[in-house]
Amino acid sequence: MVSTRSISVTPGSLTYSDLPWIIEHREDRCTLCGQCTSVCPKEAIHLSHMRQRVPKLDVFSKKRGSNYRNFTGIRQRTTMANSCIGCGMCSMVCPNDAIIAVPGTNENRTLFFENQKGEPNKRGGRRNVQGTTLLDRIMFNRISMLTDPALDAGRHEFSLTTTLGRVLSPEVFLDRKINGGWIPPTREIFPFVIGSMSFGALSPNMWLGLLQGVAYCNEVLGIPVVMCTGEGGCPPWVLRSPYLKYIILQIASGYFGWDEIIRAIPEMQCDPAAIEIKYGQGAKPGDGGLLMWYKVSKLIARLRGVPEGVDLPSPPVHQTLYSIEESVMKMIQTLSTAFNHKVPVYPKISASTSAKSVLNNLVRNPYAAGLMIDGIDGGTGAAYNVSLDATGHPVASCIRECYLDLAAQGMQNEIPIFAAGGIGKNGNVAQNGMALIMLGASGVHIGKYIMQATAGCLGNEKNRCNVCNVGICPKGITSQNPKLYRRLDPDLVAERVADTFMSIKTEVKKIMAPLGRSQSLPIGMADALGIADKDAAERLEIKYVC
Amino acid sequence: MCRLALKTSNETFSPYEVLTAMEAMKEGYDGSGLGLLLRGIEFEDFKYNPRFPILSGIAHTEKAWQHLSSYMEDRGYELKYDHRYHMGPNLIEAEDRFRYFLRAYRMPERFRDKGTEEREEEMMKTRLALRKIGEENNDLTIFSFWPDVVMIKEVGWPMQIGDALCLHDGQIKSRVCMAQGRQNTNYGINLYACHPFFIQGIATMTNGENTAFVPIKEWLLGKKFPGYIGYHSDSEVFAHILHYTLKQLKLPLEAYKHIITPLSTTELEKHPQGDFLKGLRDVCRRLIIDGPNAVIGTLPDETCLLVMDQKKLRPAIVGGHEGTWAIASEICGVDAMIPDRDPTLDFQPMREHTVIVPPDRKELTIWSQHDPFPLPQAA
């Protein structure tokens, strides 16, 4: 039957209340300056001509009628391609407080249409689950009182570094010292590492700002922060600079950027902090990296050795992956050899019920310098929504299991475990990180929190913004479009990096001091942890408190 | 907080002298227990051969006592001497104390030609086996089994326990005596939780609490060394770390301080063996103690040592003169043990110091972590 054409409603038609974010616009305050429409990354709002009826009532002639006024105002688009993402840039630029995006309280009908042209929802950000996380609920409760004094976070000396790299057993170390054997390289680093975000995922200005901030933390503040590049290489000038020692170079299944890195090895002034081999990522386990074509600019194409404007999906597994022994061991060994066995090389995997078997394999690989485990709440620049929301394993129990397994073998000092995925999701970065450290992690990686804290990333778990994948980041953090990334001042990002790490350092001291700890990071000090959740307490082997 | 006292002298003396030092420091503890360790033993009624291992402990029932005797016989030990304390049992708070024993044995025949390591291992295994037997019914407590070492642990006020066991009458004397006056109250009262802690001739006692206890304990347990068990007290790990340093890693005594409280990276960068010590710190990172603690230890050759943790929040002082030295938590403790010394020469170690009283007891060695490290690996 032919549909009624007089009603312009299609199966995909939506109205404002169906959208996740609704624009509230006050005509009375708007001066039509046009700033909001030009800044909107989704072109969700547009200037529109509208007509208003002005009632006309002539009392004496007893005639009623209407006058009409034409005016120009702001309207929200309701198409999927232009639905508001709630970033709030419009209200940030509005000189007159005339506009704001508010979350829609009705059910979100766009969810049913996130499959335009058969393509499922892809986005950036992390698992859209709001509220307090398990890490937020962990308390530090072994307080030093009377039997031993609590320390003064402001006055005592604290040793807050952790070791990145394979550590020998004391017996083997002493033997090798006498007989001249190889002592695996280690780095003494701040336990909060800027997690892998690639040059490509991040804009040049963001990357530069982070690097400047990291250098300032190391050289001026004395906080030995390191950052990981993610897959996508490293700018050639950085590879040949003395700042390389603050950088963990990542290699992943696409090997993007490694031509440049290998070429730069003979000219490197110093060794990189470490090499991370990415086998998996918490946000999208079993999926490879994905840099969508929007973001493959001339610069990125040059760095990665690919043509401009093509999608760059890394395979889910390394091409050489046949078995863990052959590929992982060999890859670790090859990379260790490439850097003359002077740089720690460690794999990154997604948290999984199978993490322990990877770990036990690494224990037997003398070149493996650690294991990084990324949990389901980890962030990403681009992934399918279903991977982000539903695939993966929370990090806490995975780390705890792995640590206890190492402890049972007496190897907990030899292979450091690093944790990532949801640390600082609700802003409690030091608390979350220290909880993981006391559960057994040697340190943590933070990525999304760094974007939020240092550059004002607008993404959240209400699916605000989260458009990192398509290169339209309104803050210029994850865009390769110069018009966008020039909005971000690298110097201000660097300042925020310094602020962030100074504050984390103080909070870490404030956590350690009441526990009476100052001389070494309380790795595995699970006797200091409690949670008001019996099941979680039992699973993590910490105290149930209420 | 607890109080510690140690006296070491070329001449044997009664443990009661050390108890008087404990009495002098009485305000500092709660009378919940006493631990005593004596070395260089002299019995009033027996000419003791210092090669015979002495088994120290408490049999709580007659059955356990018989079990112990037959076990030792079955294992091939020949009883040479069975010390019987003159007792004042009504002074003891606990009720299930059938017999406090000190028994000297001759090693089984099969160990006559064995090396030191094998003999030491056998003694430790015997002690652990007896301890296990005792733990089954909770009727036997074993403190030590080692040549020339006597240990006593009991609940109550130190002086009262000394009176109960008549330690003042000269029946036992020693050249070294260490005493601690307080049960471990951080992790529950248990006779095994009382200091000093003992393993293969090495003993330590500690003032204060080790906040890094659980990670250190987990690491030591992971070493799977049979003697690294117990951990009823957070301070037991200090004895085991010292044992690990000296016996397992075979490092000199100076390494102990570098393991439990390593220097910071900035300090190590200036150290002549900084590179080695940084490596040592990394590999022994899980053994870093996080005091506040003063650790007092003694070794089989009668060497005594005193170290502080990095924060130095627990007091300890050493004083004395050639031939006799005392270490105590407070000056009044040292005064009680060696009143005739020159108190201006007393020494309170700083965070980097290890105070060592060598076996000849001529003078104190005050070794600083900043000093060059005496080891070929470090060269």
PDB file of N, CA and C in Angstrom, chain A residues 17-91:
ATOM      1  N   SER A  17      12.703  15.236  21.856  1.00  0.00           N
ATOM      2  CA  SER A  17      12.712  14.442  23.088  1.00  0.00           C
ATOM      3  C   SER A  17      13.216  13.023  22.864  1.00  0.00           C
ATOM      4  N   ASP A  18      13.401  12.620  21.605  1.00  0.00           N
ATOM      5  CA  ASP A  18      13.958  11.297  21.339  1.00  0.00           C
ATOM      6  C   ASP A  18      15.480  11.316  21.394  1.00  0.00           C
ATOM      7  N   LEU A  19      16.028  12.500  21.377  1.00  0.00           N
ATOM      8  CA  LEU A  19      17.484  12.621  21.272  1.00  0.00           C
ATOM      9  C   LEU A  19      18.127  12.544  22.655  1.00  0.00           C
ATOM     10  N   PRO A  20      19.378  12.071  22.695  1.00  0.00           N
ATOM     11  CA  PRO A  20      20.051  11.989  24.008  1.00  0.00           C
ATOM     12  C   PRO A  20      20.347  13.359  24.602  1.00  0.00           C
ATOM     13  N   TRP A  21      20.525  14.354  23.776  1.00  0.00           N
ATOM     14  CA  TRP A  21      20.814  15.695  24.273  1.00  0.00           C
ATOM     15  C   TRP A  21      19.893  16.675  23.575  1.00  0.00           C
ATOM     16  N   ILE A  22      19.356  17.569  24.334  1.00  0.00           N
ATOM     17  CA  ILE A  22      18.407  18.533  23.774  1.00  0.00           C
ATOM     18  C   ILE A  22      18.978  19.940  23.951  1.00  0.00           C
ATOM     19  N   ILE A  23      18.903  20.706  22.885  1.00  0.00           N
ATOM     20  CA  ILE A  23      19.404  22.078  22.952  1.00  0.00           C
ATOM     21  C   ILE A  23      18.300  22.988  23.499  1.00  0.00           C
ATOM     22  N   GLU A  24      18.645  23.689  24.555  1.00  0.00           N
ATOM     23  CA  GLU A  24      17.707  24.706  25.046  1.00  0.00           C
ATOM     24  C   GLU A  24      18.243  26.057  24.623  1.00  0.00           C
ATOM     25  N   HIS A  25      17.429  26.770  23.899  1.00  0.00           N
ATOM     26  CA  HIS A  25      17.893  28.023  23.315  1.00  0.00           C
ATOM     27  C   HIS A  25      16.944  29.136  23.707  1.00  0.00           C
ATOM     28  N   ARG A  26      17.512  30.240  24.167  1.00  0.00           N
ATOM     29  CA  ARG A  26      16.651  31.362  24.559  1.00  0.00           C
ATOM     30  C   ARG A  26      16.733  32.447  23.501  1.00  0.00           C
ATOM     31  N   GLU A  27      15.608  32.545  22.741  1.00  0.00           N
ATOM     32  CA  GLU A  27      15.578  33.553  21.657  1.00  0.00           C
ATOM     33  C   GLU A  27      15.825  34.955  22.209  1.00  0.00           C
ATOM     34  N   ASP A  28      15.326  35.175  23.446  1.00  0.00           N
ATOM     35  CA  ASP A  28      15.392  36.533  23.988  1.00  0.00           C
ATOM     36  C   ASP A  28      16.826  36.961  24.297  1.00  0.00           C
ATOM     37  N   ARG A  29      17.751  36.006  24.460  1.00  0.00           N
ATOM     38  CA  ARG A  29      19.117  36.412  24.775  1.00  0.00           C
ATOM     39  C   ARG A  29      20.031  36.315  23.574  1.00  0.00           C
ATOM     40  N   CYS A  30      19.567  35.650  22.520  1.00  0.00           N
ATOM     41  CA  CYS A  30      20.442  35.378  21.383  1.00  0.00           C
ATOM     42  C   CYS A  30      20.638  36.637  20.552  1.00  0.00           C
ATOM     43  N   THR A  31      21.900  36.910  20.197  1.00  0.00           N
ATOM     44  CA  THR A  31      22.189  38.069  19.359  1.00  0.00           C
ATOM     45  C   THR A  31      22.514  37.655  17.942  1.00  0.00           C
ATOM     46  N   LEU A  32      22.338  36.374  17.681  1.00  0.00           N
ATOM     47  CA  LEU A  32      22.615  35.835  16.356  1.00  0.00           C
ATOM     48  C   LEU A  32      24.063  36.024  15.935  1.00  0.00           C
ATOM     49  N   CYS A  33      24.959  35.922  16.894  1.00  0.00           N
ATOM     50  CA  CYS A  33      26.366  36.129  16.550  1.00  0.00           C
ATOM     51  C   CYS A  33      26.918  34.968  15.741  1.00  0.00           C
ATOM     52  N   GLY A  34      26.292  33.789  15.894  1.00  0.00           N
ATOM     53  CA  GLY A  34      26.692  32.657  15.047  1.00  0.00           C
ATOM     54  C   GLY A  34      27.834  31.833  15.600  1.00  0.00           C
ATOM     55  N   GLN A  35      28.330  32.156  16.801  1.00  0.00           N
ATOM     56  CA  GLN A  35      29.472  31.410  17.329  1.00  0.00           C
ATOM     57  C   GLN A  35      29.109  29.957  17.617  1.00  0.00           C
ATOM     58  N   CYS A  36      27.912  29.740  18.150  1.00  0.00           N
ATOM     59  CA  CYS A  36      27.535  28.360  18.514  1.00  0.00           C
ATOM     60  C   CYS A  36      27.410  27.491  17.279  1.00  0.00           C
ATOM     61  N   THR A  37      26.828  27.986  16.271  1.00  0.00           N
ATOM     62  CA  THR A  37      26.642  27.160  15.073  1.00  0.00           C
ATOM     63  C   THR A  37      27.972  26.855  14.405  1.00  0.00           C
ATOM     64  N   SER A  38      28.895  27.801  14.492  1.00  0.00           N
ATOM     65  CA  SER A  38      30.171  27.533  13.829  1.00  0.00           C
ATOM     66  C   SER A  38      31.041  26.581  14.653  1.00  0.00           C
ATOM     67  N   VAL A  39      30.856  26.553  15.971  1.00  0.00           N
ATOM     68  CA  VAL A  39      31.707  25.699  16.788  1.00  0.00           C
ATOM     69  C   VAL A  39      31.150  24.287  16.899  1.00  0.00           C
ATOM     70  N   CYS A  40      29.873  24.113  16.650  1.00  0.00           N
ATOM     71  CA  CYS A  40      29.236  22.809  16.878  1.00  0.00           C
ATOM     72  C   CYS A  40      29.881  21.745  15.985  1.00  0.00           C
ATOM     73  N   PRO A  41      30.465  20.695  16.611  1.00  0.00           N
ATOM     74  CA  PRO A  41      31.160  19.690  15.799  1.00  0.00           C
ATOM     75  C   PRO A  41      30.218  18.834  14.970  1.00  0.00           C
ATOM     76  N   LYS A  42      28.949  18.792  15.352  1.00  0.00           N
ATOM     77  CA  LYS A  42      28.010  17.914  14.650  1.00  0.00           C
ATOM     78  C   LYS A  42      27.071  18.686  13.725  1.00  0.00           C
ATOM     79  N   GLU A  43      27.256  19.967  13.660  1.00  0.00           N
ATOM     80  CA  GLU A  43      26.294  20.811  12.953  1.00  0.00           C
ATOM     81  C   GLU A  43      24.879  20.454  13.408  1.00  0.00           C
ATOM     82  N   ALA A  44      24.750  20.319  14.675  1.00  0.00           N
ATOM     83  CA  ALA A  44      23.464  19.924  15.253  1.00  0.00           C
ATOM     84  C   ALA A  44      22.520  21.108  15.350  1.00  0.00           C
ATOM     85  N   ILE A  45      23.077  22.300  15.297  1.00  0.00           N
ATOM     86  CA  ILE A  45      22.221  23.480  15.370  1.00  0.00           C
ATOM     87  C   ILE A  45      22.449  24.330  14.125  1.00  0.00           C
ATOM     88  N   HIS A  46      21.448  24.974  13.737  1.00  0.00           N
ATOM     89  CA  HIS A  46      21.575  25.818  12.547  1.00  0.00           C
ATOM     90  C   HIS A  46      20.674  27.027  12.682  1.00  0.00           C
ATOM     91  N   LEU A  47      21.051  28.031  11.959  1.00  0.00           N
ATOM     92  CA  LEU A  47      20.197  29.225  11.923  1.00  0.00           C
ATOM     93  C   LEU A  47      19.002  28.897  11.046  1.00  0.00           C
ATOM     94  N   SER A  48      17.862  29.286  11.496  1.00  0.00           N
ATOM     95  CA  SER A  48      16.678  28.902  10.742  1.00  0.00           C
ATOM     96  C   SER A  48      15.697  30.073  10.722  1.00  0.00           C
ATOM     97  N   HIS A  49      15.040  30.195   9.610  1.00  0.00           N
ATOM     98  CA  HIS A  49      14.027  31.249   9.531  1.00  0.00           C
ATOM     99  C   HIS A  49      12.724  30.690  10.043  1.00  0.00           C
ATOM    100  N   MET A  50      12.100  31.423  10.919  1.00  0.00           N
ATOM    101  CA  MET A  50      10.839  30.957  11.477  1.00  0.00           C
ATOM    102  C   MET A  50       9.815  32.090  11.436  1.00  0.00           C
ATOM    103  N   ARG A  51       8.653  31.655  11.602  1.00  0.00           N
ATOM    104  CA  ARG A  51       7.550  32.614  11.488  1.00  0.00           C
ATOM    105  C   ARG A  51       6.785  32.561  12.783  1.00  0.00           C
ATOM    106  N   GLN A  52       6.459  33.768  13.286  1.00  0.00           N
ATOM    107  CA  GLN A  52       5.710  33.812  14.532  1.00  0.00           C
ATOM    108  C   GLN A  52       4.398  34.555  14.310  1.00  0.00           C
ATOM    109  N   ARG A  53       3.375  33.989  14.875  1.00  0.00           N
ATOM    110  CA  ARG A  53       2.081  34.669  14.744  1.00  0.00           C
ATOM    111  C   ARG A  53       1.950  35.690  15.847  1.00  0.00           C
ATOM    112  N   VAL A  54       1.550  36.889  15.468  1.00  0.00           N
ATOM    113  CA  VAL A  54       1.312  37.930  16.473  1.00  0.00           C
ATOM    114  C   VAL A  54      -0.195  38.217  16.457  1.00  0.00           C
ATOM    115  N   PRO A  55      -0.893  37.877  17.522  1.00  0.00           N
ATOM    116  CA  PRO A  55      -2.373  38.050  17.497  1.00  0.00           C
ATOM    117  C   PRO A  55      -2.765  39.520  17.291  1.00  0.00           C
ATOM    118  N   LYS A  56      -3.717  39.704  16.492  1.00  0.00           N
ATOM    119  CA  LYS A  56      -4.183  41.074  16.231  1.00  0.00           C
ATOM    120  C   LYS A  56      -5.661  41.142  16.621  1.00  0.00           C
ATOM    121  N   LEU A  57      -5.926  41.979  17.575  1.00  0.00           N
ATOM    122  CA  LEU A  57      -7.317  42.076  18.028  1.00  0.00           C
ATOM    123  C   LEU A  57      -7.724  43.549  18.017  1.00  0.00           C
ATOM    124  N   ASP A  58      -8.656  43.849  17.169  1.00  0.00           N
ATOM    125  CA  ASP A  58      -9.138  45.238  17.126  1.00  0.00           C
ATOM    126  C   ASP A  58     -10.433  45.275  17.934  1.00  0.00           C
ATOM    127  N   VAL A  59     -10.359  45.811  19.169  1.00  0.00           N
ATOM    128  CA  VAL A  59     -11.473  45.727  20.095  1.00  0.00           C
ATOM    129  C   VAL A  59     -12.692  46.499  19.576  1.00  0.00           C
ATOM    130  N   PHE A  60     -12.392  47.658  19.011  1.00  0.00           N
ATOM    131  CA  PHE A  60     -13.513  48.517  18.621  1.00  0.00           C
ATOM    132  C   PHE A  60     -14.243  47.996  17.407  1.00  0.00           C
ATOM    133  N   SER A  61     -13.477  47.429  16.502  1.00  0.00           N
ATOM    134  CA  SER A  61     -14.169  46.909  15.314  1.00  0.00           C
ATOM    135  C   SER A  61     -14.627  45.475  15.507  1.00  0.00           C
ATOM    136  N   LYS A  62     -14.319  44.893  16.683  1.00  0.00           N
ATOM    137  CA  LYS A  62     -14.675  43.513  17.015  1.00  0.00           C
ATOM    138  C   LYS A  62     -14.160  42.534  15.972  1.00  0.00           C
ATOM    139  N   LYS A  63     -12.963  42.832  15.438  1.00  0.00           N
ATOM    140  CA  LYS A  63     -12.378  41.916  14.456  1.00  0.00           C
ATOM    141  C   LYS A  63     -11.164  41.241  15.076  1.00  0.00           C
ATOM    142  N   ARG A  64     -11.083  39.940  14.817  1.00  0.00           N
ATOM    143  CA  ARG A  64      -9.883  39.236  15.248  1.00  0.00           C
ATOM    144  C   ARG A  64      -9.076  38.830  14.033  1.00  0.00           C
ATOM    145  N   GLY A  65      -7.779  38.807  14.203  1.00  0.00           N
ATOM    146  CA  GLY A  65      -6.936  38.402  13.080  1.00  0.00           C
ATOM    147  C   GLY A  65      -5.517  38.162  13.526  1.00  0.00           C
ATOM    148  N   SER A  66      -4.656  37.894  12.605  1.00  0.00           N
ATOM    149  CA  SER A  66      -3.268  37.613  12.959  1.00  0.00           C
ATOM    150  C   SER A  66      -2.334  38.445  12.110  1.00  0.00           C
ATOM    151  N   ASN A  67      -1.256  38.857  12.790  1.00  0.00           N
ATOM    152  CA  ASN A  67      -0.117  39.397  12.054  1.00  0.00           C
ATOM    153  C   ASN A  67       0.995  38.350  12.132  1.00  0.00           C
ATOM    154  N   TYR A  68       1.906  38.353  11.230  1.00  0.00           N
ATOM    155  CA  TYR A  68       3.001  37.396  11.245  1.00  0.00           C
ATOM    156  C   TYR A  68       4.331  38.109  11.197  1.00  0.00           C
ATOM    157  N   ARG A  69       5.238  37.569  11.989  1.00  0.00           N
ATOM    158  CA  ARG A  69       6.572  38.168  12.042  1.00  0.00           C
ATOM    159  C   ARG A  69       7.564  37.104  11.581  1.00  0.00           C
ATOM    160  N   ASN A  70       8.463  37.407  10.714  1.00  0.00           N
ATOM    161  CA  ASN A  70       9.537  36.484  10.339  1.00  0.00           C
ATOM    162  C   ASN A  70      10.768  36.798  11.179  1.00  0.00           C
ATOM    163  N   PHE A  71      11.390  35.735  11.688  1.00  0.00           N
ATOM    164  CA  PHE A  71      12.624  36.003  12.440  1.00  0.00           C
ATOM    165  C   PHE A  71      13.614  34.854  12.227  1.00  0.00           C
ATOM    166  N   THR A  72      14.869  35.092  12.639  1.00  0.00           N
ATOM    167  CA  THR A  72      15.919  34.082  12.484  1.00  0.00           C
ATOM    168  C   THR A  72      16.297  33.604  13.881  1.00  0.00           C
ATOM    169  N   GLY A  73      16.378  32.305  14.048  1.00  0.00           N
ATOM    170  CA  GLY A  73      16.746  31.765  15.366  1.00  0.00           C
ATOM    171  C   GLY A  73      17.503  30.455  15.225  1.00  0.00           C
ATOM    172  N   ILE A  74      17.850  29.879  16.376  1.00  0.00           N
ATOM    173  CA  ILE A  74      18.616  28.634  16.394  1.00  0.00           C
ATOM    174  C   ILE A  74      17.659  27.462  16.530  1.00  0.00           C
ATOM    175  N   ARG A  75      17.886  26.433  15.723  1.00  0.00           N
ATOM    176  CA  ARG A  75      17.089  25.216  15.831  1.00  0.00           C
ATOM    177  C   ARG A  75      18.006  24.007  15.861  1.00  0.00           C
ATOM    178  N   GLN A  76      17.543  22.972  16.547  1.00  0.00           N
ATOM    179  CA  GLN A  76      18.321  21.734  16.631  1.00  0.00           C
ATOM    180  C   GLN A  76      17.900  20.794  15.522  1.00  0.00           C
ATOM    181  N   ARG A  77      18.866  20.122  14.929  1.00  0.00           N
ATOM    182  CA  ARG A  77      18.526  19.130  13.901  1.00  0.00           C
ATOM    183  C   ARG A  77      18.214  17.807  14.586  1.00  0.00           C
ATOM    184  N   THR A  78      17.345  17.038  13.985  1.00  0.00           N
ATOM    185  CA  THR A  78      16.952  15.779  14.621  1.00  0.00           C
ATOM    186  C   THR A  78      17.392  14.568  13.810  1.00  0.00           C
ATOM    187  N   THR A  79      18.191  14.787  12.800  1.00  0.00           N
ATOM    188  CA  THR A  79      18.683  13.633  12.039  1.00  0.00           C
ATOM    189  C   THR A  79      19.794  12.942  12.814  1.00  0.00           C
ATOM    190  N   MET A  80      19.986  11.668  12.543  1.00  0.00           N
ATOM    191  CA  MET A  80      21.023  10.927  13.252  1.00  0.00           C
ATOM    192  C   MET A  80      22.400  11.530  13.026  1.00  0.00           C
ATOM    193  N   ALA A  81      22.668  11.921  11.786  1.00  0.00           N
ATOM    194  CA  ALA A  81      23.996  12.441  11.474  1.00  0.00           C
ATOM    195  C   ALA A  81      24.286  13.715  12.238  1.00  0.00           C
ATOM    196  N   ASN A  82      23.240  14.425  12.619  1.00  0.00           N
ATOM    197  CA  ASN A  82      23.455  15.717  13.266  1.00  0.00           C
ATOM    198  C   ASN A  82      22.914  15.766  14.686  1.00  0.00           C
ATOM    199  N   SER A  83      22.694  14.612  15.286  1.00  0.00           N
ATOM    200  CA  SER A  83      22.118  14.682  16.638  1.00  0.00           C
ATOM    201  C   SER A  83      23.163  15.204  17.620  1.00  0.00           C
ATOM    202  N   CYS A  84      22.669  15.999  18.543  1.00  0.00           N
ATOM    203  CA  CYS A  84      23.573  16.674  19.485  1.00  0.00           C
ATOM    204  C   CYS A  84      24.294  15.636  20.346  1.00  0.00           C
ATOM    205  N   ILE A  85      25.612  15.849  20.591  1.00  0.00           N
ATOM    206  CA  ILE A  85      26.381  14.924  21.419  1.00  0.00           C
ATOM    207  C   ILE A  85      26.607  15.487  22.823  1.00  0.00           C
ATOM    208  N   GLY A  86      26.005  16.618  23.100  1.00  0.00           N
ATOM    209  CA  GLY A  86      26.070  17.170  24.460  1.00  0.00           C
ATOM    210  C   GLY A  86      27.414  17.737  24.849  1.00  0.00           C
ATOM    211  N   CYS A  87      28.288  17.993  23.871  1.00  0.00           N
ATOM    212  CA  CYS A  87      29.636  18.435  24.244  1.00  0.00           C
ATOM    213  C   CYS A  87      29.593  19.770  24.982  1.00  0.00           C
ATOM    214  N   GLY A  88      28.592  20.599  24.640  1.00  0.00           N
ATOM    215  CA  GLY A  88      28.450  21.865  25.363  1.00  0.00           C
ATOM    216  C   GLY A  88      29.321  22.978  24.837  1.00  0.00           C
ATOM    217  N   MET A  89      29.949  22.755  23.677  1.00  0.00           N
ATOM    218  CA  MET A  89      30.784  23.811  23.117  1.00  0.00           C
ATOM    219  C   MET A  89      29.953  25.064  22.846  1.00  0.00           C
ATOM    220  N   CYS A  90      28.687  24.860  22.432  1.00  0.00           N
ATOM    221  CA  CYS A  90      27.836  26.006  22.100  1.00  0.00           C
ATOM    222  C   CYS A  90      27.692  26.943  23.302  1.00  0.00           C
ATOM    223  N   SER A  91      27.469  26.338  24.472  1.00  0.00           N
ATOM    224  CA  SER A  91      27.298  27.232  25.634  1.00  0.00           C
ATOM    225  C   SER A  91      28.637  27.813  26.082  1.00  0.00           C
TER     226      SER A  91
END
